[in-house]
CSV table of C-alpha atoms in Angstrom, one decimal:
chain,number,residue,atom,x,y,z
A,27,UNK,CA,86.8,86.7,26.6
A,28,UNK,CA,87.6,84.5,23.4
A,29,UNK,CA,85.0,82.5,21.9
A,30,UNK,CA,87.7,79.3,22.3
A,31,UNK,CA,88.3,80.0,26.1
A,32,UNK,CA,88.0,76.6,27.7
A,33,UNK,CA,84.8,76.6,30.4
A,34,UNK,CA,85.7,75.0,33.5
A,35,UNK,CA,82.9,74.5,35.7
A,36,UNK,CA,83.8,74.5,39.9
A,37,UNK,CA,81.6,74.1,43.0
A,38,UNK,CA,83.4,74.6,46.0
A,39,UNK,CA,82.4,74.4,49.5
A,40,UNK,CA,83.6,76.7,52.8
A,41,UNK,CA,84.4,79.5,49.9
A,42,UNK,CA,83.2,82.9,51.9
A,43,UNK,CA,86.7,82.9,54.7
A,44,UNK,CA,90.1,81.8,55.0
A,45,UNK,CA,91.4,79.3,52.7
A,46,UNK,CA,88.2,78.3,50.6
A,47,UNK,CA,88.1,82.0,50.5
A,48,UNK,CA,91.3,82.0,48.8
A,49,UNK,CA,90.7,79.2,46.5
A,50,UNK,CA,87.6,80.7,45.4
A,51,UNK,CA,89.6,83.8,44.4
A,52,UNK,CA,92.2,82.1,42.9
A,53,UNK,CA,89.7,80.4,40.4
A,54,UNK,CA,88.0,83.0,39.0
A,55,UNK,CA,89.9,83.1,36.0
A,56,UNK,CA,88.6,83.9,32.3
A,57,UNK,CA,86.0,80.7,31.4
A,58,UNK,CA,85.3,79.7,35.4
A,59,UNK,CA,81.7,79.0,36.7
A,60,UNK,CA,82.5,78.9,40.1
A,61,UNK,CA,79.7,77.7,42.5
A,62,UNK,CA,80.3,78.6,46.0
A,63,UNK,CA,78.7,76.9,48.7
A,64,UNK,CA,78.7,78.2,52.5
A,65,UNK,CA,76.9,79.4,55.6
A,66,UNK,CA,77.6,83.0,54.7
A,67,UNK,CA,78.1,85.4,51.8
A,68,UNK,CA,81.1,87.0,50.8
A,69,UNK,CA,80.8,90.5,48.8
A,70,UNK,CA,84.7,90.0,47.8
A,71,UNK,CA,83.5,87.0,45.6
A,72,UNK,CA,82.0,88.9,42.1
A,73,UNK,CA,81.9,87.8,38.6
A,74,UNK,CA,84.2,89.3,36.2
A,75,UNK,CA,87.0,89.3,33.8
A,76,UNK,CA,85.1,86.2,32.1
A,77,UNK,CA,84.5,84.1,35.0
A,78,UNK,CA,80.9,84.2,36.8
A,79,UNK,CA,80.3,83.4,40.5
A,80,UNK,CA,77.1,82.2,42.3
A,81,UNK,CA,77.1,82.3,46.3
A,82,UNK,CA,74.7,79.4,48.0
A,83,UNK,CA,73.8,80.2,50.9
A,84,UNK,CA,73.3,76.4,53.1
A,85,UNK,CA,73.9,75.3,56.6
A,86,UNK,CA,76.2,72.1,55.7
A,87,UNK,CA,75.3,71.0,58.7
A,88,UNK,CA,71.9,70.0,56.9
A,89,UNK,CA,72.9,68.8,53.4
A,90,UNK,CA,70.6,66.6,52.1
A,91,UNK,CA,68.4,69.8,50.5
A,92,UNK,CA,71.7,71.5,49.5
A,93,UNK,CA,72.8,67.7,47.9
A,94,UNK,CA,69.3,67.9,46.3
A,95,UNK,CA,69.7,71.2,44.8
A,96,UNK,CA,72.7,70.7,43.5
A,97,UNK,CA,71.9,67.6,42.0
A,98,UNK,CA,68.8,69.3,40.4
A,99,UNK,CA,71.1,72.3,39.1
A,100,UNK,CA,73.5,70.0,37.6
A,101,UNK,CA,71.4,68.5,35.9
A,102,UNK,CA,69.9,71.5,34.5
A,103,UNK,CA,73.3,72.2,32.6
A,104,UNK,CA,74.7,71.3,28.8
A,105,UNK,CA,77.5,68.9,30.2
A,106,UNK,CA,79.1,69.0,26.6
A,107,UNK,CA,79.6,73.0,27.3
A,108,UNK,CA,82.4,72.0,30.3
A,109,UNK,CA,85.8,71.1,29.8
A,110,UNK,CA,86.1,70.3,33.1
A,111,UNK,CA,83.6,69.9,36.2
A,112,UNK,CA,85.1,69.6,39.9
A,113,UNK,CA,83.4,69.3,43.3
A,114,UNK,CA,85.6,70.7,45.8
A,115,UNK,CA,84.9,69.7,49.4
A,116,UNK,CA,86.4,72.3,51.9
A,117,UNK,CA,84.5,72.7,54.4
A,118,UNK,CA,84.8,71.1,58.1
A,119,UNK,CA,84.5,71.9,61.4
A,120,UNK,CA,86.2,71.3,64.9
A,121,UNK,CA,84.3,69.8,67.7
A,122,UNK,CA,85.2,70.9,71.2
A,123,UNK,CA,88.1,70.1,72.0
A,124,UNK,CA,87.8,67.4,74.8
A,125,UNK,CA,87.7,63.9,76.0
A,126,UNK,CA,85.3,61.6,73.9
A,127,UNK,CA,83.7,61.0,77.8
A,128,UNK,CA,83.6,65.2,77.8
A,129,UNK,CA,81.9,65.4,74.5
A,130,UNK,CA,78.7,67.0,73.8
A,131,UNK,CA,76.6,64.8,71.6
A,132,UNK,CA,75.1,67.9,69.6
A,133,UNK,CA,78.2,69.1,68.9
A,134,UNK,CA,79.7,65.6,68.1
A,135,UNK,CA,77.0,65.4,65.4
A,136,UNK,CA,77.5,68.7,63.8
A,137,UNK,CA,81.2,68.2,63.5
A,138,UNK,CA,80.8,64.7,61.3
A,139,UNK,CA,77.7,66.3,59.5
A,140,UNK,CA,79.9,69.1,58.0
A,141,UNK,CA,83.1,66.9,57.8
A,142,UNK,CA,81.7,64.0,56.3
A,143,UNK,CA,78.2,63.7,55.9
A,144,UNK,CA,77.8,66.2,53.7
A,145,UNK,CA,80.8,65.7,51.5
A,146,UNK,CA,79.5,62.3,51.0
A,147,UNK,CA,76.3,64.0,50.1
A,148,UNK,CA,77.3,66.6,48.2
A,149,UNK,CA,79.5,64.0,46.3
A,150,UNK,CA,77.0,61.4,45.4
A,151,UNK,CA,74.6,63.9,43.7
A,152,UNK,CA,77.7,65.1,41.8
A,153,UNK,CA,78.7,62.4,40.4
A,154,UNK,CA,74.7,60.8,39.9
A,155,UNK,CA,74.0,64.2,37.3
A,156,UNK,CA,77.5,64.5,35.9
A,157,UNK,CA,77.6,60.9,34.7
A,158,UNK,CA,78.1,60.7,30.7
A,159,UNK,CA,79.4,64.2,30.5
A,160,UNK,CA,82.1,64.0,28.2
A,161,UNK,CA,84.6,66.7,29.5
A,162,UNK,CA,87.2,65.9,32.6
A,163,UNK,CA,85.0,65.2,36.2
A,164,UNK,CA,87.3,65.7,40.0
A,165,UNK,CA,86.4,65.3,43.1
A,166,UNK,CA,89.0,67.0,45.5
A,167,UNK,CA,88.2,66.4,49.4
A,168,UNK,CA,90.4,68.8,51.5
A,169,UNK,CA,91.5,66.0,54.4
A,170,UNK,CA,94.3,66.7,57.4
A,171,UNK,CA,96.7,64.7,58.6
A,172,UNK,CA,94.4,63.9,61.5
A,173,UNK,CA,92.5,61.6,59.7
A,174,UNK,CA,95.5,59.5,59.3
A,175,UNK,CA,97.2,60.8,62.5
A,176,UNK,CA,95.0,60.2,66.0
A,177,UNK,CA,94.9,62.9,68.4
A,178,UNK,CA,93.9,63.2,72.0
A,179,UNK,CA,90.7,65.0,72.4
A,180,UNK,CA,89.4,64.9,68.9
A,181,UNK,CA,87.8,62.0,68.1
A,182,UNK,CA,85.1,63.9,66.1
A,183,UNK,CA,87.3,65.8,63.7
A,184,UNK,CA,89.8,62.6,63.6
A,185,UNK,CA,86.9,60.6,62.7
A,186,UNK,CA,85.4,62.9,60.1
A,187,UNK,CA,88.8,63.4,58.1
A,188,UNK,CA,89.4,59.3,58.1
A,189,UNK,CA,86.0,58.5,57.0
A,190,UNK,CA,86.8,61.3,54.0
A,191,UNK,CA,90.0,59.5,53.6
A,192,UNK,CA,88.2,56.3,52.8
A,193,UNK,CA,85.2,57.3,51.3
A,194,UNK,CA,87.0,58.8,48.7
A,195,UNK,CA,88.9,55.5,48.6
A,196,UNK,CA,85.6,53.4,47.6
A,197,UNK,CA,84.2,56.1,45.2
A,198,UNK,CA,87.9,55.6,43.3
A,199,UNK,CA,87.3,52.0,42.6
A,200,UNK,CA,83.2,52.6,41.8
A,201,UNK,CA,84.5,55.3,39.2
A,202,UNK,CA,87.3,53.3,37.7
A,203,UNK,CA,85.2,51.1,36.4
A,204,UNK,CA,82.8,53.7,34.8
A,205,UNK,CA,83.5,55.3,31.2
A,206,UNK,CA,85.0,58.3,31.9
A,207,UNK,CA,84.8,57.7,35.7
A,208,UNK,CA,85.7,60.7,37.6
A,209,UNK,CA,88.8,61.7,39.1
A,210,UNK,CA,89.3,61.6,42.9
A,211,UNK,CA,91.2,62.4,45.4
A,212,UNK,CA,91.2,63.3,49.5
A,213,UNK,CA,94.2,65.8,49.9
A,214,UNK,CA,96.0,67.0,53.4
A,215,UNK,CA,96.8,70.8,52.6
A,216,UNK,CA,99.3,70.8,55.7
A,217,UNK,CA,99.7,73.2,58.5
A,218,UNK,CA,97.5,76.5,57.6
A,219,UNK,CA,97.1,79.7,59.6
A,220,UNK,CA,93.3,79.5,59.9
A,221,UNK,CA,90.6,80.2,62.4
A,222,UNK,CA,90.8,76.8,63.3
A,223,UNK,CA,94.7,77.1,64.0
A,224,UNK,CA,93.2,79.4,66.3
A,225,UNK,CA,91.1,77.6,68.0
A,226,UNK,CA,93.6,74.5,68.6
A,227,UNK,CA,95.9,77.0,69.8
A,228,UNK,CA,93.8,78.5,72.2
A,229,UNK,CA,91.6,75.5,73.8
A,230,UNK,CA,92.1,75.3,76.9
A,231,UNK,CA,95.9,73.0,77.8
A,232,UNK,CA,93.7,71.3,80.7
A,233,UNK,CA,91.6,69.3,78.4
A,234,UNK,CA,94.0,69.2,75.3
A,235,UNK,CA,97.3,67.9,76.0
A,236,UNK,CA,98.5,69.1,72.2
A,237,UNK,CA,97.6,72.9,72.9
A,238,UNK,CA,101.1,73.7,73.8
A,239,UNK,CA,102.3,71.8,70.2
A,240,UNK,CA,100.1,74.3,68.1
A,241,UNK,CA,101.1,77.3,69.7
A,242,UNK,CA,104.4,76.6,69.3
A,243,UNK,CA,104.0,76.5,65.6
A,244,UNK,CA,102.2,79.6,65.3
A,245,UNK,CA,104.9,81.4,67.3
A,246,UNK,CA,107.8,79.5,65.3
A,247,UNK,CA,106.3,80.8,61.3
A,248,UNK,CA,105.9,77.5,60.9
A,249,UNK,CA,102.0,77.4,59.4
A,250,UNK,CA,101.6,78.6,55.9
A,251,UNK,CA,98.9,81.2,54.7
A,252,UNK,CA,96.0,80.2,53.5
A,253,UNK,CA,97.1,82.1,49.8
A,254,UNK,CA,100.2,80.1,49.8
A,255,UNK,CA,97.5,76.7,50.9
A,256,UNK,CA,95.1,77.3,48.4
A,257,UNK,CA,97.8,77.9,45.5
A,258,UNK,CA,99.2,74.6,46.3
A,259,UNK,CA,95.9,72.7,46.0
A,260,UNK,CA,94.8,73.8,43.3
A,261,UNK,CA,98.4,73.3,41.9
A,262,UNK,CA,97.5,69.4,42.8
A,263,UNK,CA,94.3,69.6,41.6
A,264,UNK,CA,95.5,70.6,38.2
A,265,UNK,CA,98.4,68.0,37.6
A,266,UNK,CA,97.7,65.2,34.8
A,267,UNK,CA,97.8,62.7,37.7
A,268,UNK,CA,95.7,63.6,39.9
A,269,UNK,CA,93.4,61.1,41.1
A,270,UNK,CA,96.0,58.5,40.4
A,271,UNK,CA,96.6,57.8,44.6
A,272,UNK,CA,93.0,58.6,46.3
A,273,UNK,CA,94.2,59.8,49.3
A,274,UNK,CA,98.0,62.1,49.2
A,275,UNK,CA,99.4,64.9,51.4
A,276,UNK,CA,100.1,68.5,49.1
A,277,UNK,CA,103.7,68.3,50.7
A,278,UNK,CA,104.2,65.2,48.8
């Protein structure tokens, strides 16, 4: 790699399947430091041709240690080495599918610990160690249209995508006003053949009235690949305004 390659330093979360997966692949690019985050480990992920990977191994379910870690790592680092640093916060989870009066309160508290507990988390101790580094600082929070759209039967995942929405909405003003505040921004990736397609598509039709809707899509073409998902992100993630609207859909 030449000496004058830029070094661009990533952490991303949900990186071992689907479309963190494929973001994390697409990164790793001569002068990337990509720090992936997720319950599992994925051998595809290996540094090489000048970029380095390291694979965390956390339960975001539980993200105050892996916040703390971070934090601690972060700080750890020459910030003046980085032309640019960026938290990427990918993963969520869907609650069952079902009536808030169906709901299962363990699995109610899971689903907005992933969703939005720990990118607020993971966020704050970002930002908190990354403060005065001189190079370019993002925070890109992978959102859906179901924090801005309701839907019948999931109130948890609804909920967690809104509060991203507008978290990311209050840490935009707190960073305007800092010297070389960081750059924000909760993004909707649209309609993306994941496991969690899946599962929408095959909950049961009894207890979730849209059931029929995401089938429908799958058997139309109408859901892009997580590739195709990932390239358009990062695409967004890369353009000299980003930041400038806190919350945006990839499809414009």
């Amino acid at each position: 790699m030449p000496k004058n390659t830029p070094q661009h330093l990533t952490i991303l979360t949900g990186a071992s399947r689907g479309m963190g997966l494929a973001m994390a692949e697409q990164l790793l690019q001569p002068g990337q430091h990509l720090v992936c985050i997720s319950r599992q480990l994925n051998p595809r992920l290996v540094s090489g041709n000048g970029a380095t990977v390291e694979q965390w191994q956390h339960d975001l379910s539980d993200a105050a240690p892996v916040a703390t870690r971070l934090g601690a790592w972060l700080q750890q680092q020459d910030g003046t080495q980085w032309a640019s640093t960026t938290l990427i916060n990918n993963a969520g989870t869907l609650a069952q599918l079902t009536p808030l009066r169906d709901a299962d309160a363990a699995d109610l508290a899971h689903a907005l610990r992933v969703g939005l507990e720990a990118p607020m988390q993971l966020t704050a101790a970002f930002l908190g160690a990354t403060r005065g580094w001189p190079g370019l600082r993002r925070v890109l929070n992978i959102s859906s249209g179901l924090g801005r759209r309701a839907m019948a039967a999931s109130a948890g995942y609804c909920a967690a995508k809104a509060g991203m929405d507008h978290f990311t909405r209050c840490v935009a003003l707190d960073e305007a006003s800092q010297p070389n505040g960081a750059k924000v921004c909760s993004l909707a990736p649209g309609i993306i053949d994941t496991d969690m397609q899946a599962q929408l598509r095959g909950a049961d039709a009894s207890s979730f009235a849209d059931q029929g809707a995401f089938a429908q899509l799958h058997e139309s073409g109408q859901l892009t690949s997580p590739a195709d998902a990932a390239r358009r992100l990062l695409a967004y993630l890369a353009r000299a305004d980003f930041g400038k609207e806190p919350v945006a859909d990839v499809r414009g």
